[in-house]
Short mmCIF file of C-alpha atoms in Angstrom, two decimals:
data_model
loop_
_atom_site.label_atom_id
_atom_site.label_comp_id
_atom_site.label_asym_id
_atom_site.label_seq_id
_atom_site.Cartn_x
_atom_site.Cartn_y
_atom_site.Cartn_z
CA ALA A 294 109.99 -4.59 -84.05
CA GLU A 295 111.65 -6.72 -86.73
CA ALA A 296 113.82 -3.81 -87.93
CA MET A 297 114.92 -3.28 -84.31
CA ASN A 298 115.83 -6.95 -83.80
CA TYR A 299 113.00 -7.03 -81.23
CA GLU A 300 114.90 -4.66 -78.91
CA GLY A 301 113.84 -1.15 -77.97
CA SER A 302 110.32 0.15 -77.70
CA VAL A 303 107.25 0.50 -79.90
CA ARG A 304 104.32 2.69 -78.89
CA ILE A 305 100.96 3.02 -80.57
CA LYS A 306 98.81 6.10 -80.02
CA ILE A 307 95.27 6.50 -81.31
CA PHE A 308 93.36 9.78 -81.48
CA LEU A 309 89.72 10.06 -82.50
CA ASP A 310 87.47 12.98 -83.27
CA LYS A 311 84.33 13.44 -85.36
CA ARG A 312 86.26 13.86 -88.62
CA GLN A 313 89.23 11.51 -88.41
CA ILE A 314 91.12 8.73 -86.71
CA LYS A 315 94.83 9.32 -86.25
CA ILE A 316 97.11 6.37 -85.50
CA GLN A 317 100.75 6.90 -84.61
CA ILE A 318 103.27 4.07 -84.42
CA LEU A 319 106.46 5.25 -82.74
CA ASP A 320 109.65 3.25 -82.28
CA SER A 321 113.15 3.67 -80.92
CA GLY A 322 114.77 1.66 -83.70
CA PRO A 323 117.46 2.72 -86.13
CA THR A 324 116.86 5.77 -88.28
CA ILE A 325 116.72 5.76 -92.05
CA SER A 326 119.06 7.94 -94.08
CA SER A 327 117.56 11.11 -95.57
CA GLN A 328 118.20 9.70 -99.06
CA ASP A 329 116.31 6.48 -98.23
CA LEU A 330 113.57 8.43 -96.47
CA LYS A 331 112.63 10.03 -99.80
CA ARG A 332 111.99 6.55 -101.25
CA ILE A 333 110.26 4.92 -98.27
CA PHE A 334 106.89 4.45 -100.06
CA GLU A 335 108.29 3.39 -103.46
CA LYS A 336 107.35 -0.03 -104.78
CA GLY A 337 110.29 -2.40 -104.38
CA PHE A 338 112.27 -0.18 -102.01
CA SER A 339 113.44 -1.84 -98.78
CA THR A 340 116.18 -1.32 -96.24
CA LYS A 341 115.87 -4.95 -95.13
CA LEU A 342 118.32 -7.50 -96.48
CA ASN A 343 115.52 -9.85 -97.58
CA GLY A 344 112.74 -7.27 -97.91
CA ASN A 345 110.52 -7.09 -100.98
CA GLY A 346 109.60 -3.42 -100.65
CA LEU A 347 105.86 -3.94 -100.67
CA GLY A 348 104.83 -3.26 -97.05
CA LEU A 349 104.73 0.54 -96.92
CA TYR A 350 103.97 0.73 -100.65
CA ASN A 351 100.82 -1.40 -100.23
CA ALA A 352 99.88 0.31 -96.96
CA ARG A 353 99.96 3.72 -98.66
CA ASN A 354 97.88 2.50 -101.60
CA GLU A 355 95.18 0.99 -99.37
CA ILE A 356 95.06 4.01 -97.05
CA GLU A 357 94.78 6.43 -99.99
CA LYS A 358 91.90 4.37 -101.45
CA VAL A 359 89.77 5.49 -98.50
CA ASN A 360 91.02 9.11 -98.69
CA GLY A 361 93.47 8.60 -95.87
CA LEU A 362 97.06 9.72 -95.45
CA ILE A 363 100.21 7.94 -94.25
CA THR A 364 103.39 9.78 -93.33
CA PHE A 365 106.80 8.75 -92.05
CA SER A 366 109.00 11.02 -89.94
CA GLN A 367 112.04 10.83 -87.70
CA GLU A 368 112.94 13.00 -84.76
CA ASP A 369 113.69 11.50 -81.35
CA LEU A 370 111.63 8.48 -82.44
CA THR A 371 110.60 7.11 -85.81
CA CYS A 372 106.90 7.77 -86.42
CA VAL A 373 104.51 6.31 -88.95
CA GLU A 374 101.26 8.24 -88.82
CA VAL A 375 98.02 7.12 -90.46
CA ILE A 376 95.06 9.45 -90.73
CA LEU A 377 91.72 7.98 -91.79
CA PRO A 378 88.44 9.83 -92.29
CA THR A 379 85.52 8.74 -90.15
CA THR A 380 82.11 7.96 -91.57
CA ASP A 381 78.63 8.41 -90.20
CA ILE A 382 77.18 5.15 -88.96
#
């Protein structure tokens, strides 16, 4: 929302099965150049004027600690997808 100046739309979709939880965050904000897209999870990389480049970097590290996966893609909408394994309770 911040990158879109709080205009446009953000949708969150959650899918659950016995093996994983999939969370998709989709937005209609500006796209990121293909060159920047390659660096999106690098420590210190940001497209924001005052960004510190730790948000997606830290998110990826925490998600991978629990054997999860985070991806970033752009088609009609920008999509951040997080896949987390489920555990038996």
